[in-house]
């Protein structure tokens, strides 16, 4: 009597679980122990993808081409004897589609700053597979450790404007697991906020007082002129 077929092992023999479009991957399915012939069937989300018969103890090899987002997800294989019902299922392998990142946007809540002020810069790439790693620059020099974001949210750094040299050009870059793709952001510059003179509030206050005096004097003139006019009649 043949041995009972055992749960097969599904393994990746070519490629990676993080895949890009047009990538080929090869999966191996093998049941040990088991007596040939054995029929191996590959499934994706419980839908049959392909089937192979093996008359020896060699594994069944399934080659896939990732041509769309529908080709990623969970895969399993099933081993069964040709003339039997039932069968055993393997472990699962889950493919994730890698997407290239979009150009990040560098921004700040304020574009004006003055010496002694704290400011923030945020860098955000709207599209691309997570996680995304961001790095901030001033000119060509990095100004912070790289920040890896596991969620789709902006990376934020805090800066202290200490001198005029801090008003240079800032940029950030972003990259993820998609091979050989790095995107740089727009350039961002803080402008120096004009510092108001301490004498300005005093001048404005004196001007308002003078204006009120003139208005008051103009309103009071009729009260002085009317009695004088009557007295002269």
PDB file of C-alpha atoms in Angstrom:
ATOM      1  CA  UNK A   1       0.000   0.000   0.000  1.00  0.00           C
ATOM      2  CA  UNK A   2       1.332   3.516  -0.793  1.00  0.00           C
ATOM      3  CA  UNK A   3       2.180   5.849   2.024  1.00  0.00           C
ATOM      4  CA  UNK A   4      -0.321   8.542   2.874  1.00  0.00           C
ATOM      5  CA  UNK A   5       0.526  11.829   1.220  1.00  0.00           C
ATOM      6  CA  UNK A   6       1.857  14.380   3.717  1.00  0.00           C
ATOM      7  CA  UNK A   7       1.392  18.101   3.894  1.00  0.00           C
ATOM      8  CA  UNK A   8       3.559  19.512   1.116  1.00  0.00           C
ATOM      9  CA  UNK A   9       6.013  22.349   1.606  1.00  0.00           C
ATOM     10  CA  UNK A  10       5.688  25.413  -0.608  1.00  0.00           C
ATOM     11  CA  UNK A  11       8.984  27.269  -1.013  1.00  0.00           C
ATOM     12  CA  UNK A  12      10.333  30.147  -3.063  1.00  0.00           C
ATOM     13  CA  UNK A  13      13.258  29.043  -5.243  1.00  0.00           C
ATOM     14  CA  UNK A  14      13.549  32.076  -7.537  1.00  0.00           C
ATOM     15  CA  UNK A  15      12.662  35.703  -6.892  1.00  0.00           C
ATOM     16  CA  UNK A  16      11.450  37.435  -3.740  1.00  0.00           C
ATOM     17  CA  UNK A  17       8.171  37.841  -1.881  1.00  0.00           C
ATOM     18  CA  UNK A  18       8.374  41.585  -2.548  1.00  0.00           C
ATOM     19  CA  UNK A  19       7.836  41.759  -6.288  1.00  0.00           C
ATOM     20  CA  UNK A  20       7.670  44.356  -9.031  1.00  0.00           C
ATOM     21  CA  UNK A  21       5.735  44.326 -12.287  1.00  0.00           C
ATOM     22  CA  UNK A  22       6.952  41.869 -14.958  1.00  0.00           C
ATOM     23  CA  UNK A  23       9.002  39.924 -12.407  1.00  0.00           C
ATOM     24  CA  UNK A  24       9.223  36.118 -12.653  1.00  0.00           C
ATOM     25  CA  UNK A  25       9.080  33.958  -9.537  1.00  0.00           C
ATOM     26  CA  UNK A  26       9.352  30.190  -9.173  1.00  0.00           C
ATOM     27  CA  UNK A  27       7.646  28.164  -6.449  1.00  0.00           C
ATOM     28  CA  UNK A  28       8.510  24.627  -5.394  1.00  0.00           C
ATOM     29  CA  UNK A  29       5.916  22.228  -3.969  1.00  0.00           C
ATOM     30  CA  UNK A  30       6.959  18.849  -2.533  1.00  0.00           C
ATOM     31  CA  UNK A  31       5.308  16.276  -0.277  1.00  0.00           C
ATOM     32  CA  UNK A  32       7.656  14.134   1.835  1.00  0.00           C
ATOM     33  CA  UNK A  33       7.177  11.301   2.502  1.00  0.00           C
ATOM     34  CA  UNK A  34       4.834  10.125  -0.207  1.00  0.00           C
ATOM     35  CA  UNK A  35       4.743   7.564  -2.983  1.00  0.00           C
ATOM     36  CA  UNK A  36       4.575   8.775  -6.581  1.00  0.00           C
ATOM     37  CA  UNK A  37       2.721   9.535  -8.674  1.00  0.00           C
ATOM     38  CA  UNK A  38       1.533  12.679  -6.925  1.00  0.00           C
ATOM     39  CA  UNK A  39      -0.515  15.519  -8.389  1.00  0.00           C
ATOM     40  CA  UNK A  40       0.414  19.011  -7.218  1.00  0.00           C
ATOM     41  CA  UNK A  41      -1.995  21.921  -7.625  1.00  0.00           C
ATOM     42  CA  UNK A  42      -1.147  25.576  -7.005  1.00  0.00           C
ATOM     43  CA  UNK A  43      -3.864  27.873  -5.667  1.00  0.00           C
ATOM     44  CA  UNK A  44      -4.150  31.623  -5.228  1.00  0.00           C
ATOM     45  CA  UNK A  45      -6.866  32.582  -2.771  1.00  0.00           C
ATOM     46  CA  UNK A  46      -8.530  29.167  -3.285  1.00  0.00           C
ATOM     47  CA  UNK A  47      -8.532  29.526  -7.075  1.00  0.00           C
ATOM     48  CA  UNK A  48      -6.550  27.025  -9.084  1.00  0.00           C
ATOM     49  CA  UNK A  49      -3.579  28.499 -10.919  1.00  0.00           C
ATOM     50  CA  UNK A  50      -1.786  25.447 -12.302  1.00  0.00           C
ATOM     51  CA  UNK A  51      -1.378  21.680 -11.760  1.00  0.00           C
ATOM     52  CA  UNK A  52       1.509  19.262 -12.348  1.00  0.00           C
ATOM     53  CA  UNK A  53       1.936  15.482 -12.008  1.00  0.00           C
ATOM     54  CA  UNK A  54       5.141  14.002 -10.627  1.00  0.00           C
ATOM     55  CA  UNK A  55       5.998  10.343 -11.142  1.00  0.00           C
ATOM     56  CA  UNK A  56       9.150  10.582  -9.004  1.00  0.00           C
ATOM     57  CA  UNK A  57      10.172  12.296  -5.788  1.00  0.00           C
ATOM     58  CA  UNK A  58      11.123  15.571  -7.452  1.00  0.00           C
ATOM     59  CA  UNK A  59       9.219  18.749  -6.530  1.00  0.00           C
ATOM     60  CA  UNK A  60       6.690  20.433  -8.768  1.00  0.00           C
ATOM     61  CA  UNK A  61       8.002  23.793  -9.972  1.00  0.00           C
ATOM     62  CA  UNK A  62       5.555  26.590 -10.777  1.00  0.00           C
ATOM     63  CA  UNK A  63       6.835  29.707 -12.560  1.00  0.00           C
ATOM     64  CA  UNK A  64       4.700  32.850 -12.327  1.00  0.00           C
ATOM     65  CA  UNK A  65       4.962  36.230 -14.011  1.00  0.00           C
ATOM     66  CA  UNK A  66       3.707  39.179 -11.972  1.00  0.00           C
ATOM     67  CA  UNK A  67       1.856  41.115 -14.656  1.00  0.00           C
ATOM     68  CA  UNK A  68      -0.773  42.929 -12.561  1.00  0.00           C
ATOM     69  CA  UNK A  69      -1.873  43.586  -8.977  1.00  0.00           C
ATOM     70  CA  UNK A  70      -4.153  40.530  -9.259  1.00  0.00           C
ATOM     71  CA  UNK A  71      -1.077  38.274  -9.330  1.00  0.00           C
ATOM     72  CA  UNK A  72       0.012  39.120  -5.790  1.00  0.00           C
ATOM     73  CA  UNK A  73      -1.462  37.751  -2.593  1.00  0.00           C
ATOM     74  CA  UNK A  74      -1.526  34.390  -0.830  1.00  0.00           C
ATOM     75  CA  UNK A  75      -0.500  31.156  -2.589  1.00  0.00           C
ATOM     76  CA  UNK A  76      -0.813  27.545  -1.414  1.00  0.00           C
ATOM     77  CA  UNK A  77      -0.307  24.177  -3.023  1.00  0.00           C
ATOM     78  CA  UNK A  78      -2.116  20.866  -2.634  1.00  0.00           C
ATOM     79  CA  UNK A  79      -0.685  17.350  -2.900  1.00  0.00           C
ATOM     80  CA  UNK A  80      -2.856  14.300  -3.666  1.00  0.00           C
ATOM     81  CA  UNK A  81      -2.655  10.912  -5.300  1.00  0.00           C
ATOM     82  CA  UNK A  82      -4.200  10.804  -8.746  1.00  0.00           C
ATOM     83  CA  UNK A  83      -6.741   8.134  -7.881  1.00  0.00           C
ATOM     84  CA  UNK A  84      -7.660   9.375  -4.416  1.00  0.00           C
ATOM     85  CA  UNK A  85      -9.976  11.976  -3.021  1.00  0.00           C
ATOM     86  CA  UNK A  86      -8.983  14.728  -0.625  1.00  0.00           C
ATOM     87  CA  UNK A  87      -5.336  15.698  -0.331  1.00  0.00           C
ATOM     88  CA  UNK A  88      -3.124  17.820   1.900  1.00  0.00           C
ATOM     89  CA  UNK A  89      -2.405  21.546   1.722  1.00  0.00           C
ATOM     90  CA  UNK A  90       0.876  23.344   2.192  1.00  0.00           C
ATOM     91  CA  UNK A  91       1.939  26.415   4.078  1.00  0.00           C
ATOM     92  CA  UNK A  92       1.126  29.736   2.408  1.00  0.00           C
ATOM     93  CA  UNK A  93       3.382  32.294   0.756  1.00  0.00           C
ATOM     94  CA  UNK A  94       2.235  35.892   0.399  1.00  0.00           C
ATOM     95  CA  UNK A  95       3.528  38.148  -2.380  1.00  0.00           C
ATOM     96  CA  UNK A  96       3.510  41.929  -1.995  1.00  0.00           C
ATOM     97  CA  UNK A  97       3.682  44.271  -4.972  1.00  0.00           C
ATOM     98  CA  UNK A  98       6.295  46.988  -4.689  1.00  0.00           C
ATOM     99  CA  UNK A  99       5.342  50.406  -6.071  1.00  0.00           C
ATOM    100  CA  UNK A 100       7.848  53.160  -6.835  1.00  0.00           C
ATOM    101  CA  UNK A 101       7.534  56.276  -4.725  1.00  0.00           C
ATOM    102  CA  UNK A 102       6.252  59.583  -6.050  1.00  0.00           C
ATOM    103  CA  UNK A 103       8.213  62.816  -5.776  1.00  0.00           C
ATOM    104  CA  UNK A 104       8.050  63.944  -2.141  1.00  0.00           C
ATOM    105  CA  UNK A 105       6.752  67.367  -1.165  1.00  0.00           C
ATOM    106  CA  UNK A 106       8.743  69.451   1.314  1.00  0.00           C
ATOM    107  CA  UNK A 107       6.690  72.034   3.218  1.00  0.00           C
ATOM    108  CA  UNK A 108       6.424  74.021   6.434  1.00  0.00           C
ATOM    109  CA  UNK A 109       3.528  75.730   8.254  1.00  0.00           C
ATOM    110  CA  UNK A 110       5.392  79.019   7.821  1.00  0.00           C
ATOM    111  CA  UNK A 111       7.594  80.383   5.052  1.00  0.00           C
ATOM    112  CA  UNK A 112       8.829  83.346   7.121  1.00  0.00           C
ATOM    113  CA  UNK A 113      11.064  83.077  10.150  1.00  0.00           C
ATOM    114  CA  UNK A 114      13.312  85.236  12.284  1.00  0.00           C
ATOM    115  CA  UNK A 115      16.417  84.528  14.305  1.00  0.00           C
ATOM    116  CA  UNK A 116      15.684  82.669  17.518  1.00  0.00           C
ATOM    117  CA  UNK A 117      12.561  80.969  16.140  1.00  0.00           C
ATOM    118  CA  UNK A 118      11.714  77.251  16.068  1.00  0.00           C
ATOM    119  CA  UNK A 119      10.331  75.951  12.753  1.00  0.00           C
ATOM    120  CA  UNK A 120       9.302  72.567  11.326  1.00  0.00           C
ATOM    121  CA  UNK A 121       9.811  70.889   7.961  1.00  0.00           C
ATOM    122  CA  UNK A 122       7.716  67.974   6.714  1.00  0.00           C
ATOM    123  CA  UNK A 123       8.483  65.627   3.819  1.00  0.00           C
ATOM    124  CA  UNK A 124       5.766  63.436   2.314  1.00  0.00           C
ATOM    125  CA  UNK A 125       5.554  61.058  -0.658  1.00  0.00           C
ATOM    126  CA  UNK A 126       1.922  60.366  -1.516  1.00  0.00           C
ATOM    127  CA  UNK A 127       2.461  57.116  -3.445  1.00  0.00           C
ATOM    128  CA  UNK A 128       4.763  54.148  -3.051  1.00  0.00           C
ATOM    129  CA  UNK A 129       5.073  50.932  -1.079  1.00  0.00           C
ATOM    130  CA  UNK A 130       5.628  51.222   2.652  1.00  0.00           C
ATOM    131  CA  UNK A 131       7.865  51.634   4.528  1.00  0.00           C
ATOM    132  CA  UNK A 132       9.306  54.846   3.087  1.00  0.00           C
ATOM    133  CA  UNK A 133      12.599  56.331   4.280  1.00  0.00           C
ATOM    134  CA  UNK A 134      13.114  60.103   4.281  1.00  0.00           C
ATOM    135  CA  UNK A 135      16.279  62.164   4.600  1.00  0.00           C
ATOM    136  CA  UNK A 136      16.506  65.975   4.970  1.00  0.00           C
ATOM    137  CA  UNK A 137      19.183  68.238   3.502  1.00  0.00           C
ATOM    138  CA  UNK A 138      20.307  71.819   3.706  1.00  0.00           C
ATOM    139  CA  UNK A 139      22.286  72.412   0.570  1.00  0.00           C
ATOM    140  CA  UNK A 140      24.169  69.132   0.137  1.00  0.00           C
ATOM    141  CA  UNK A 141      24.538  68.335   3.839  1.00  0.00           C
ATOM    142  CA  UNK A 142      22.185  66.080   5.768  1.00  0.00           C
ATOM    143  CA  UNK A 143      20.615  67.792   8.765  1.00  0.00           C
ATOM    144  CA  UNK A 144      18.968  64.862  10.558  1.00  0.00           C
ATOM    145  CA  UNK A 145      19.090  61.070  10.815  1.00  0.00           C
ATOM    146  CA  UNK A 146      16.971  59.273   8.239  1.00  0.00           C
ATOM    147  CA  UNK A 147      13.371  58.653   9.227  1.00  0.00           C
ATOM    148  CA  UNK A 148      11.591  55.436   8.193  1.00  0.00           C
ATOM    149  CA  UNK A 149       7.807  55.713   8.172  1.00  0.00           C
ATOM    150  CA  UNK A 150       5.803  52.492   8.491  1.00  0.00           C
ATOM    151  CA  UNK A 151       2.537  54.381   7.900  1.00  0.00           C
ATOM    152  CA  UNK A 152       1.589  56.796   5.132  1.00  0.00           C
ATOM    153  CA  UNK A 153       2.378  59.989   7.000  1.00  0.00           C
ATOM    154  CA  UNK A 154       4.904  62.765   6.651  1.00  0.00           C
ATOM    155  CA  UNK A 155       8.332  62.724   8.242  1.00  0.00           C
ATOM    156  CA  UNK A 156       8.807  65.870  10.355  1.00  0.00           C
ATOM    157  CA  UNK A 157      11.941  67.542  11.713  1.00  0.00           C
ATOM    158  CA  UNK A 158      12.320  70.549  14.019  1.00  0.00           C
ATOM    159  CA  UNK A 159      14.822  73.331  13.320  1.00  0.00           C
ATOM    160  CA  UNK A 160      16.082  76.283  15.306  1.00  0.00           C
ATOM    161  CA  UNK A 161      16.826  79.403  13.255  1.00  0.00           C
ATOM    162  CA  UNK A 162      19.994  80.604  14.905  1.00  0.00           C
ATOM    163  CA  UNK A 163      21.661  82.744  12.246  1.00  0.00           C
ATOM    164  CA  UNK A 164      21.299  84.039   8.709  1.00  0.00           C
ATOM    165  CA  UNK A 165      23.034  80.910   7.423  1.00  0.00           C
ATOM    166  CA  UNK A 166      19.945  78.907   8.460  1.00  0.00           C
ATOM    167  CA  UNK A 167      17.943  80.635   5.720  1.00  0.00           C
ATOM    168  CA  UNK A 168      19.468  78.448   2.989  1.00  0.00           C
ATOM    169  CA  UNK A 169      17.814  75.986   0.613  1.00  0.00           C
ATOM    170  CA  UNK A 170      16.297  72.835   2.087  1.00  0.00           C
ATOM    171  CA  UNK A 171      15.362  69.576   0.329  1.00  0.00           C
ATOM    172  CA  UNK A 172      14.447  66.010   1.243  1.00  0.00           C
ATOM    173  CA  UNK A 173      14.649  62.680  -0.524  1.00  0.00           C
ATOM    174  CA  UNK A 174      12.549  59.524  -0.274  1.00  0.00           C
ATOM    175  CA  UNK A 175      13.096  55.894  -1.174  1.00  0.00           C
ATOM    176  CA  UNK A 176      11.536  52.514  -0.419  1.00  0.00           C
ATOM    177  CA  UNK A 177      12.173  48.852  -1.270  1.00  0.00           C
ATOM    178  CA  UNK A 178      11.536  49.431  -4.966  1.00  0.00           C
ATOM    179  CA  UNK A 179      14.963  48.872  -6.517  1.00  0.00           C
ATOM    180  CA  UNK A 180      17.112  51.772  -7.732  1.00  0.00           C
ATOM    181  CA  UNK A 181      14.506  54.509  -7.252  1.00  0.00           C
ATOM    182  CA  UNK A 182      15.167  57.629  -5.167  1.00  0.00           C
ATOM    183  CA  UNK A 183      13.121  60.812  -5.513  1.00  0.00           C
ATOM    184  CA  UNK A 184      14.085  64.334  -4.412  1.00  0.00           C
ATOM    185  CA  UNK A 185      11.623  66.982  -3.287  1.00  0.00           C
ATOM    186  CA  UNK A 186      11.124  70.583  -4.302  1.00  0.00           C
ATOM    187  CA  UNK A 187      13.446  73.186  -2.810  1.00  0.00           C
ATOM    188  CA  UNK A 188      12.183  75.152   0.199  1.00  0.00           C
ATOM    189  CA  UNK A 189      13.541  78.436   1.568  1.00  0.00           C
ATOM    190  CA  UNK A 190      12.630  80.350   4.687  1.00  0.00           C
ATOM    191  CA  UNK A 191      12.501  84.102   4.216  1.00  0.00           C
ATOM    192  CA  UNK A 192      13.588  86.512   6.912  1.00  0.00           C
ATOM    193  CA  UNK A 193      10.578  88.068   8.615  1.00  0.00           C
ATOM    194  CA  UNK A 194      10.788  91.855   8.944  1.00  0.00           C
ATOM    195  CA  UNK A 195      11.193  92.816  12.558  1.00  0.00           C
ATOM    196  CA  UNK A 196       8.882  95.686  13.482  1.00  0.00           C
ATOM    197  CA  UNK A 197      10.507  98.650  15.188  1.00  0.00           C
ATOM    198  CA  UNK A 198       9.711  99.144  18.879  1.00  0.00           C
ATOM    199  CA  UNK A 199       8.854 102.778  18.103  1.00  0.00           C
ATOM    200  CA  UNK A 200       6.107 101.864  15.644  1.00  0.00           C
ATOM    201  CA  UNK A 201       3.434 101.095  18.278  1.00  0.00           C
ATOM    202  CA  UNK A 202       4.232 104.394  20.060  1.00  0.00           C
ATOM    203  CA  UNK A 203       3.947 106.392  16.834  1.00  0.00           C
ATOM    204  CA  UNK A 204       0.633 104.704  16.006  1.00  0.00           C
ATOM    205  CA  UNK A 205      -0.720 105.449  19.503  1.00  0.00           C
ATOM    206  CA  UNK A 206       0.306 109.102  19.340  1.00  0.00           C
ATOM    207  CA  UNK A 207      -1.285 109.403  15.908  1.00  0.00           C
ATOM    208  CA  UNK A 208      -4.573 108.017  17.190  1.00  0.00           C
ATOM    209  CA  UNK A 209      -4.557 110.383  20.170  1.00  0.00           C
ATOM    210  CA  UNK A 210      -3.895 113.355  17.901  1.00  0.00           C
ATOM    211  CA  UNK A 211      -6.706 112.279  15.567  1.00  0.00           C
ATOM    212  CA  UNK A 212      -9.141 112.015  18.495  1.00  0.00           C
ATOM    213  CA  UNK A 213      -8.152 115.481  19.725  1.00  0.00           C
ATOM    214  CA  UNK A 214      -8.779 116.984  16.296  1.00  0.00           C
ATOM    215  CA  UNK A 215     -12.185 115.290  16.053  1.00  0.00           C
ATOM    216  CA  UNK A 216     -13.089 116.424  19.577  1.00  0.00           C
ATOM    217  CA  UNK A 217     -12.025 119.983  18.821  1.00  0.00           C
ATOM    218  CA  UNK A 218     -14.059 120.011  15.609  1.00  0.00           C
ATOM    219  CA  UNK A 219     -17.151 118.802  17.461  1.00  0.00           C
ATOM    220  CA  UNK A 220     -16.697 121.401  20.230  1.00  0.00           C
ATOM    221  CA  UNK A 221     -16.425 124.448  17.920  1.00  0.00           C
ATOM    222  CA  UNK A 222     -20.225 124.838  17.375  1.00  0.00           C
ATOM    223  CA  UNK A 223     -20.835 124.965  21.118  1.00  0.00           C
ATOM    224  CA  UNK A 224     -18.495 127.988  21.418  1.00  0.00           C
ATOM    225  CA  UNK A 225     -19.568 129.804  18.284  1.00  0.00           C
ATOM    226  CA  UNK A 226     -23.377 129.628  18.825  1.00  0.00           C
ATOM    227  CA  UNK A 227     -23.397 131.565  22.178  1.00  0.00           C
ATOM    228  CA  UNK A 228     -21.053 134.216  20.702  1.00  0.00           C
ATOM    229  CA  UNK A 229     -23.322 134.609  17.656  1.00  0.00           C
ATOM    230  CA  UNK A 230     -26.428 135.081  19.842  1.00  0.00           C
ATOM    231  CA  UNK A 231     -24.664 137.563  22.075  1.00  0.00           C
ATOM    232  CA  UNK A 232     -23.750 139.730  19.099  1.00  0.00           C
ATOM    233  CA  UNK A 233     -27.378 140.031  17.835  1.00  0.00           C
TER     234      UNK A 233
END
